[in-house]
Short mmCIF file of C-alpha atoms and ligand atoms in Angstrom, two decimals:
data_model
loop_
_atom_site.label_atom_id
_atom_site.label_comp_id
_atom_site.label_asym_id
_atom_site.label_seq_id
_atom_site.Cartn_x
_atom_site.Cartn_y
_atom_site.Cartn_z
CA UNK O 194 0.00 0.00 0.00
CA UNK O 195 2.76 2.48 0.94
CA UNK O 196 4.35 2.00 -2.49
CA UNK O 197 1.21 3.28 -4.22
CA UNK O 198 0.11 6.82 -5.04
CA UNK O 199 -2.55 7.99 -2.57
CA UNK O 200 -4.13 11.12 -4.05
CA UNK O 201 -7.10 11.22 -6.40
CA UNK O 202 -6.57 11.43 -10.15
CA UNK O 203 -6.00 15.00 -11.37
CA UNK O 204 -5.29 16.29 -7.83
CA UNK O 205 -2.65 18.62 -9.34
CA UNK O 206 -4.28 19.23 -12.71
CA UNK O 207 -3.27 22.52 -14.38
CA UNK O 208 -0.69 23.23 -11.67
CA UNK O 209 2.86 24.09 -12.70
CA UNK O 210 5.43 23.08 -10.12
CA UNK O 211 9.17 23.82 -10.02
CA UNK O 212 11.28 21.14 -8.31
CA UNK O 213 14.88 22.16 -7.65
CA UNK O 214 17.27 19.22 -7.87
CA UNK O 215 14.45 17.55 -9.81
CA UNK O 216 16.66 15.49 -12.13
CA UNK O 217 17.71 12.90 -9.55
CA UNK O 218 16.75 11.09 -6.35
CA UNK O 219 13.85 12.31 -4.27
CA UNK O 220 13.27 15.37 -6.48
CA UNK O 221 12.76 13.09 -9.46
CA UNK O 222 10.41 10.83 -7.47
CA UNK O 223 8.27 13.76 -6.30
CA UNK O 224 8.21 15.24 -9.80
CA UNK O 225 7.11 11.95 -11.31
CA UNK O 226 4.13 11.72 -8.97
CA UNK O 227 3.18 15.38 -9.60
CA UNK O 228 3.08 14.55 -13.33
CA UNK O 229 0.92 11.47 -12.70
CA UNK O 230 -1.50 13.77 -10.86
CA UNK O 231 -1.76 16.13 -13.85
CA UNK O 232 0.81 18.85 -13.08
CA UNK O 233 3.30 20.42 -15.47
CA UNK O 234 6.80 19.99 -14.12
CA UNK O 235 9.84 22.28 -14.24
CA UNK O 236 13.05 20.60 -13.10
CA UNK O 237 16.23 22.50 -12.44
CA UNK O 238 19.79 21.73 -11.31
CA UNK O 239 23.32 22.39 -12.56
CA UNK O 240 23.62 19.45 -14.97
CA UNK O 241 21.50 19.96 -18.08
CA UNK O 242 22.24 16.49 -19.59
CA UNK O 243 20.89 14.86 -16.40
CA UNK O 244 17.77 17.03 -16.53
CA UNK O 245 17.20 16.30 -20.22
CA UNK O 246 17.49 12.55 -19.66
CA UNK O 247 15.03 12.74 -16.75
CA UNK O 248 12.64 14.81 -18.88
CA UNK O 249 12.55 12.13 -21.59
CA UNK O 250 12.11 9.32 -19.06
CA UNK O 251 9.38 11.06 -17.06
CA UNK O 252 7.44 12.17 -20.13
CA UNK O 253 7.52 8.60 -21.46
CA UNK O 254 6.49 7.14 -18.09
CA UNK O 255 3.67 9.60 -17.31
CA UNK O 256 2.59 11.33 -20.55
CA UNK O 257 3.08 14.69 -18.78
CA UNK O 258 5.05 17.77 -19.74
CA UNK O 259 8.51 18.45 -18.27
CA UNK O 260 10.64 21.56 -18.77
CA UNK O 261 14.34 21.12 -17.89
CA UNK O 262 16.21 24.35 -17.14
CA UNK O 263 19.82 24.44 -15.92
CA UNK O 264 20.60 26.70 -12.99
CA UNK O 265 22.83 26.94 -9.95
CA UNK O 266 20.46 27.79 -7.10
CA UNK O 267 23.25 29.85 -5.48
CA UNK O 268 22.97 32.48 -8.24
CA UNK O 269 19.90 34.71 -8.00
CA UNK O 270 19.94 35.83 -11.66
CA UNK O 271 19.91 32.20 -12.81
CA UNK O 272 17.01 31.49 -10.47
CA UNK O 273 15.05 34.44 -11.89
CA UNK O 274 15.75 33.09 -15.39
CA UNK O 275 14.29 29.66 -14.49
CA UNK O 276 11.09 31.29 -13.25
CA UNK O 277 10.84 33.47 -16.37
CA UNK O 278 11.36 30.46 -18.67
CA UNK O 279 8.74 28.49 -16.74
CA UNK O 280 6.18 31.30 -17.03
CA UNK O 281 6.94 31.74 -20.75
CA UNK O 282 6.26 28.01 -21.25
CA UNK O 283 3.29 27.37 -18.98
CA UNK O 284 1.77 30.82 -18.33
CA UNK O 285 2.26 30.70 -14.57
CA UNK O 286 3.93 28.81 -11.75
CA UNK O 287 1.79 27.57 -8.86
CA UNK O 288 4.20 25.66 -6.66
CA UNK O 289 7.85 25.40 -5.66
CA UNK O 290 9.68 22.47 -4.07
CA UNK O 291 13.04 23.53 -2.63
CA UNK O 292 14.75 20.15 -2.79
CA UNK O 293 18.25 20.85 -4.17
CA UNK O 294 20.95 20.17 -1.61
CA UNK O 295 24.65 19.61 -1.12
CA UNK O 296 26.10 17.52 1.70
CA UNK O 297 29.03 15.34 2.77
CA UNK O 298 30.37 13.88 6.00
CA UNK O 299 33.46 15.29 7.68
CA UNK O 300 34.80 16.29 11.08
CA UNK O 301 34.03 20.01 11.10
CA UNK O 302 37.60 21.08 11.93
CA UNK O 303 38.80 19.42 8.71
CA UNK O 304 36.58 21.58 6.51
CA UNK O 305 37.78 24.62 4.62
CA UNK O 306 35.60 27.71 4.83
CA UNK O 307 34.84 27.15 1.13
CA UNK O 308 33.50 23.67 1.88
CA UNK O 309 31.21 25.06 4.60
CA UNK O 310 30.00 27.80 2.27
CA UNK O 311 29.37 25.37 -0.60
CA UNK O 312 26.80 23.42 1.43
CA UNK O 313 25.22 26.39 3.21
CA UNK O 314 24.90 28.31 -0.05
CA UNK O 315 23.23 25.45 -1.93
CA UNK O 316 20.81 24.57 0.85
CA UNK O 317 19.97 27.84 2.58
CA UNK O 318 20.80 30.51 0.00
CA UNK O 319 19.41 28.33 -2.80
CA UNK O 320 16.14 28.00 -0.92
CA UNK O 321 15.88 31.68 -0.04
CA UNK O 322 16.81 32.63 -3.63
CA UNK O 323 14.01 30.59 -5.18
CA UNK O 324 11.47 31.43 -2.50
CA UNK O 325 12.15 35.17 -2.71
CA UNK O 326 12.17 35.34 -6.51
CA UNK O 327 8.95 33.36 -6.89
CA UNK O 328 7.28 34.93 -3.84
CA UNK O 329 7.83 38.43 -5.23
CA UNK O 330 6.31 37.30 -8.52
CA UNK O 331 3.24 35.78 -6.81
CA UNK O 332 2.70 38.84 -4.60
CA UNK O 333 3.04 41.26 -7.57
CA UNK O 334 0.60 39.19 -9.63
CA UNK O 335 -1.77 38.66 -6.66
CA UNK O 336 -1.47 34.95 -7.29
CA UNK O 337 -1.67 32.17 -4.71
CA UNK O 338 1.26 29.79 -4.35
CA UNK O 339 2.60 26.83 -2.38
CA UNK O 340 6.15 26.31 -1.18
CA UNK O 341 7.47 22.99 0.08
CA UNK O 342 10.94 22.81 1.62
CA UNK O 343 12.79 19.52 2.01
CA UNK O 344 14.71 19.57 5.29
CA UNK O 345 15.92 16.69 7.51
CA UNK O 346 15.25 15.61 11.08
CA UNK O 347 18.57 17.05 12.24
CA UNK O 348 17.27 20.51 11.30
CA UNK O 349 16.04 20.70 14.92
CA UNK O 350 18.40 18.30 16.73
CA UNK O 351 21.57 19.34 14.92
CA UNK O 352 24.10 16.66 14.01
CA UNK O 353 27.84 16.25 14.21
CA UNK O 354 29.82 15.45 11.03
CA UNK O 355 27.28 17.20 8.76
CA UNK O 356 27.44 20.59 10.47
CA UNK O 357 27.11 22.86 7.39
CA UNK O 358 24.06 20.88 6.30
CA UNK O 359 22.56 20.98 9.82
CA UNK O 360 23.03 24.77 10.03
CA UNK O 361 21.51 25.29 6.60
CA UNK O 362 18.54 22.97 7.10
CA UNK O 363 17.81 24.66 10.46
CA UNK O 364 17.73 27.94 8.58
CA UNK O 365 15.34 26.50 6.00
CA UNK O 366 13.06 25.30 8.80
CA UNK O 367 13.07 28.82 10.30
CA UNK O 368 12.27 30.25 6.86
CA UNK O 369 9.37 27.79 6.52
CA UNK O 370 7.77 28.78 9.80
CA UNK O 371 8.44 32.50 9.38
CA UNK O 372 6.99 32.87 5.88
CA UNK O 373 4.05 30.60 6.70
CA UNK O 374 2.85 33.44 8.91
CA UNK O 375 4.13 36.47 7.01
CA UNK O 376 2.99 35.42 3.53
CA UNK O 377 -0.28 33.70 4.45
CA UNK O 378 -2.05 37.01 3.78
CA UNK O 379 -0.98 36.70 0.13
CA UNK O 380 -2.37 33.17 -0.13
CA UNK O 381 1.09 31.61 -0.04
CA UNK O 382 1.37 28.45 2.08
CA UNK O 383 4.79 27.24 3.23
CA UNK O 384 5.43 23.76 4.60
CA UNK O 385 8.31 21.30 4.96
CA UNK O 386 9.02 17.59 4.93
CA UNK O 387 11.78 16.10 7.09
CA UNK O 388 12.76 12.73 5.63
CA UNK O 389 14.79 10.12 7.47
CA UNK O 390 16.93 7.74 5.39
CA UNK O 391 15.71 7.23 1.81
CA UNK O 392 18.22 5.48 -0.48
CA UNK O 393 19.39 7.73 -3.32
CA UNK O 394 22.65 7.71 -5.24
CA UNK O 395 23.35 11.36 -4.28
CA UNK O 396 22.90 10.95 -0.53
CA UNK O 397 24.24 7.42 -0.12
CA UNK O 398 27.45 8.06 -2.09
CA UNK O 399 28.26 11.12 0.03
CA UNK O 400 26.96 10.15 3.46
CA UNK O 401 27.83 6.44 3.39
CA UNK O 402 30.90 6.27 1.14
CA UNK O 403 32.99 3.10 0.75
CA UNK O 404 31.95 0.28 3.06
CA UNK O 405 30.26 2.62 5.56
CA UNK O 406 26.93 1.42 4.21
CA UNK O 407 27.67 -2.11 5.43
CA UNK O 408 29.06 -0.90 8.77
CA UNK O 409 26.24 1.59 9.47
CA UNK O 410 23.14 0.09 7.89
CA UNK O 411 20.69 3.05 8.19
CA UNK O 412 17.72 0.70 8.56
CA UNK O 413 19.11 -0.50 11.91
CA UNK O 414 18.56 2.93 13.46
CA UNK O 415 14.92 3.04 12.43
CA UNK O 416 12.36 1.61 14.87
CA UNK O 417 10.29 0.37 11.92
CA UNK O 418 13.38 -1.51 10.74
CA UNK O 419 13.56 -0.23 7.18
CA UNK O 420 14.47 2.76 5.02
CA UNK O 421 11.89 4.88 3.21
CA UNK O 422 10.25 4.20 -0.16
CA UNK O 423 10.32 7.14 -2.57
CA UNK O 424 6.56 6.91 -3.18
CA UNK O 425 5.88 7.42 0.54
CA UNK O 426 7.66 10.76 0.39
CA UNK O 427 6.05 11.65 -2.95
CA UNK O 428 2.61 11.03 -1.40
CA UNK O 429 3.20 13.58 1.36
CA UNK O 430 4.75 16.05 -1.09
CA UNK O 431 1.78 15.81 -3.47
CA UNK O 432 -0.65 16.25 -0.57
CA UNK O 433 1.18 19.37 0.64
CA UNK O 434 1.31 20.81 -2.90
CA UNK O 435 -2.40 20.13 -3.49
CA UNK O 436 -5.52 21.91 -2.33
CA UNK O 437 -6.29 18.93 -0.09
CA UNK O 438 -3.87 20.52 2.38
CA UNK O 439 -5.35 24.04 2.00
CA UNK O 440 -5.42 24.56 5.81
CA UNK O 441 -1.93 23.14 6.47
CA UNK O 442 0.59 25.97 6.78
CA UNK O 443 3.93 26.20 8.61
CA UNK O 444 3.98 22.46 9.27
CA UNK O 445 6.95 20.12 9.04
CA UNK O 446 5.98 16.51 8.43
CA UNK O 447 8.55 13.98 9.58
CA UNK O 448 8.77 10.73 7.63
CA UNK O 449 11.54 8.66 9.20
CA UNK O 450 9.99 5.52 10.73
CA UNK O 451 10.55 7.02 14.19
CA UNK O 452 14.32 7.34 13.71
CA UNK O 453 15.04 10.69 15.35
CA UNK O 454 12.85 9.99 18.39
CA UNK O 455 14.72 6.74 18.93
CA UNK O 456 17.91 8.74 19.30
CA UNK O 457 16.21 11.28 21.56
CA UNK O 458 14.37 9.15 24.15
CA UNK O 459 16.42 8.79 27.36
CA UNK O 460 15.65 5.08 27.90
CA UNK O 461 15.17 3.88 24.33
CA UNK O 462 18.43 1.93 24.55
CA UNK O 463 16.64 -0.46 26.91
CA UNK O 464 15.42 -2.30 23.83
CA UNK O 465 18.72 -4.18 24.21
CA UNK O 466 17.38 -5.74 27.44
CA UNK O 467 16.24 -9.31 26.68
CA UNK O 468 12.99 -10.86 28.03
CA UNK O 469 15.14 -13.05 30.33
CA UNK O 470 16.81 -9.97 31.78
CA UNK O 471 13.41 -8.32 32.31
CA UNK O 472 12.32 -11.52 34.13
CA UNK O 473 15.39 -11.28 36.33
CA UNK O 474 14.78 -7.61 37.07
CA UNK O 475 11.14 -8.37 37.92
CA UNK O 476 12.07 -11.15 40.32
CA UNK O 477 14.67 -8.88 41.97
CA UNK O 478 12.01 -6.18 42.39
CA UNK O 479 9.49 -8.68 43.85
CA UNK O 480 12.18 -10.14 46.09
C1 HXC Z 688 35.32 17.85 2.59
C2 HXC Z 688 34.77 18.79 0.56
C3 HXC Z 688 34.13 17.59 0.15
C4 HXC Z 688 34.11 16.50 1.08
C5 HXC Z 688 33.99 19.01 -1.46
N1 HXC Z 688 34.65 19.62 -0.48
N2 HXC Z 688 33.65 17.78 -1.09
N3 HXC Z 688 35.35 18.91 1.76
N4 HXC Z 688 34.72 16.67 2.28
N5 HXC Z 688 33.52 15.33 0.78
C6 HXC Z 688 35.21 20.97 -0.50
C7 HXC Z 688 36.16 21.19 -1.69
O1 HXC Z 688 37.45 20.71 -1.41
C8 HXC Z 688 36.10 22.71 -1.82
O2 HXC Z 688 36.87 23.34 -0.84
C9 HXC Z 688 34.67 23.04 -1.45
O3 HXC Z 688 34.17 21.93 -0.70
C10 HXC Z 688 33.80 23.22 -2.68
O4 HXC Z 688 33.94 22.06 -3.48
P1 HXC Z 688 33.45 22.01 -4.99
O5 HXC Z 688 33.61 20.61 -5.48
O6 HXC Z 688 34.07 23.11 -5.77
O7 HXC Z 688 31.91 22.41 -4.78
P2 HXC Z 688 30.69 22.25 -5.74
O8 HXC Z 688 31.11 21.88 -7.13
O9 HXC Z 688 29.89 23.46 -5.55
O10 HXC Z 688 29.94 20.95 -5.14
C11 HXC Z 688 29.14 21.00 -4.02
C12 HXC Z 688 29.27 19.76 -3.13
C13 HXC Z 688 29.05 18.43 -3.90
C14 HXC Z 688 28.27 19.91 -2.00
C15 HXC Z 688 30.69 19.75 -2.57
O11 HXC Z 688 29.11 17.32 -3.02
C16 HXC Z 688 27.75 18.40 -4.66
O12 HXC Z 688 27.69 18.88 -5.79
N6 HXC Z 688 26.65 17.88 -4.05
C17 HXC Z 688 25.31 17.89 -4.65
C18 HXC Z 688 24.50 16.70 -4.36
C19 HXC Z 688 24.46 16.22 -2.92
O13 HXC Z 688 25.34 16.59 -2.11
N7 HXC Z 688 23.46 15.39 -2.62
C20 HXC Z 688 23.34 14.82 -1.30
C21 HXC Z 688 22.24 15.47 -0.56
S1 HXC Z 688 21.88 14.41 0.75
P3 HXC Z 688 38.38 23.91 -1.17
O14 HXC Z 688 38.79 24.58 0.10
O15 HXC Z 688 39.22 22.71 -1.51
O16 HXC Z 688 38.24 24.87 -2.33
C22 HXC Z 688 21.28 15.17 2.09
C23 HXC Z 688 20.73 14.17 3.09
C24 HXC Z 688 20.56 14.69 4.47
O17 HXC Z 688 21.28 16.34 2.20
C25 HXC Z 688 20.04 13.74 5.50
C26 HXC Z 688 20.30 12.28 5.42
C27 HXC Z 688 19.60 11.45 6.46
P1 NAP Z 689 20.40 14.10 -4.71
O1 NAP Z 689 19.84 13.15 -5.73
O2 NAP Z 689 21.87 14.29 -4.67
O3 NAP Z 689 19.66 15.47 -4.89
C1 NAP Z 689 20.27 16.72 -4.78
C2 NAP Z 689 19.97 17.50 -6.05
O4 NAP Z 689 20.36 18.86 -5.85
C3 NAP Z 689 20.68 16.98 -7.29
O5 NAP Z 689 19.74 16.79 -8.31
C4 NAP Z 689 21.64 18.12 -7.66
O6 NAP Z 689 21.76 18.22 -9.09
C5 NAP Z 689 20.93 19.31 -7.06
N1 NAP Z 689 21.87 20.39 -6.74
C6 NAP Z 689 22.97 20.32 -5.96
N2 NAP Z 689 23.62 21.48 -5.94
C7 NAP Z 689 22.88 22.32 -6.72
C8 NAP Z 689 23.03 23.68 -7.08
N3 NAP Z 689 24.06 24.42 -6.63
N4 NAP Z 689 22.10 24.24 -7.90
C9 NAP Z 689 21.07 23.51 -8.36
N5 NAP Z 689 20.87 22.22 -8.04
C10 NAP Z 689 21.77 21.64 -7.23
O7 NAP Z 689 19.98 13.63 -3.23
P2 NAP Z 689 18.56 13.28 -2.58
O8 NAP Z 689 18.81 12.24 -1.56
O9 NAP Z 689 17.52 13.04 -3.61
O10 NAP Z 689 18.22 14.62 -1.79
C11 NAP Z 689 17.07 15.41 -2.10
C12 NAP Z 689 16.66 16.22 -0.88
O11 NAP Z 689 16.26 15.36 0.17
C13 NAP Z 689 17.76 17.11 -0.30
O12 NAP Z 689 17.21 18.32 0.14
C14 NAP Z 689 18.26 16.31 0.88
O13 NAP Z 689 18.86 17.12 1.87
C15 NAP Z 689 16.94 15.73 1.35
N6 NAP Z 689 17.08 14.56 2.21
C16 NAP Z 689 17.47 13.37 1.68
C17 NAP Z 689 17.55 12.28 2.51
C18 NAP Z 689 17.92 10.93 1.98
O14 NAP Z 689 18.06 10.00 2.79
N7 NAP Z 689 18.08 10.74 0.68
C19 NAP Z 689 17.25 12.41 3.87
C20 NAP Z 689 16.89 13.64 4.37
C21 NAP Z 689 16.78 14.73 3.53
P3 NAP Z 689 23.07 18.77 -9.84
O15 NAP Z 689 24.23 18.03 -9.31
O16 NAP Z 689 22.76 18.51 -11.30
O17 NAP Z 689 23.13 20.24 -9.57
#
């Protein structure tokens, strides 16, 4: 069931949605489901050949319309150009998914200031660039819009070894909650999704390089005992981009099988206690 689309047919009909980082991974999966639900899709990232390949695949798989436009989200003029090209092609843009990200693991003291900036600029500046450029357009045109930001669960806990990403995602979460209030009067809703581990080439190759994947199987940290399916995330994304969620604003939906709470709960490690040990503890207590 969780591998199936959950929204009604045509739930996004006549909507045009920009997905940053839409050529690969979770951006591609969300975009594919938006197309299946009747949306037009604009995908953007730095690598045009990747975007063009994804366009051909997604159009063949869904029968929808995909516009690939190359852009580095760190550069505001390029972002403005994507929005202009999208409007020229489809007349208007109704939704934005800020999904593009950069990340890698490293002890923080080993990072150059350029490495820190690379990640913060892609994640935080990229998100503010697209949100500002499109928000201004919507407000000028008195048009409603929906923004969805892809964060992570360590946006609120923080995390060692991915510090630039944690700082940037925390900023994106603050942006989500701030604009949800400030821009609601313009009919602009702003929400976020915080995924736990979902296998993608981009994330896995950078966060679990070499044999780290074998040593630190991400599924083992998840109470539900598995990693996420792309369709599960796409279902929430489509819901948040659709009018079915018209009263949801400023929310962050976590989809991680309970992973971050497992790390947070003081006594959660007691799952290592066997039934025999519990029996022993009980008899000691009764004694
Ligand atoms: C340390 C690194 C590094 C690494 C690059 N740098 N990779 N430092 N460890 N693994 C340093 C470089 O040496 C350089 O500093 C600076 O960072 C900029 O590097 P460039 O290669 O010039 O940057 P750029 O071409 O802009 O590439 C950005 C990138 C790259 C972030 C470094 O990895 C990228 O393009 N990523 C995009 C896709 C991605 O990361 N996807 C994963 C998202 S997963 P110096 O000082 O040498 O000049 C995710 C999941 C979160 O977010 C949650 C999971 C549960
Ligand atoms: P991914 O495939 O590597 O996606 C990242 C995308 O961002 C790529 O398509 C990349 O394309 C694009 N991008 C990177 N830098 C860019 C830039 N400067 N300008 C424009 N586009 C840029 O990884 P993913 O796992 O699908 O991640 C998608 C989102 O989910 C990210 O926000 C990530 O933080 C979040 N997330 C993922 C997981 C997970 O387990 N996979 C967990 C939590 C959160 P180019 O290289 O062509 O630019």
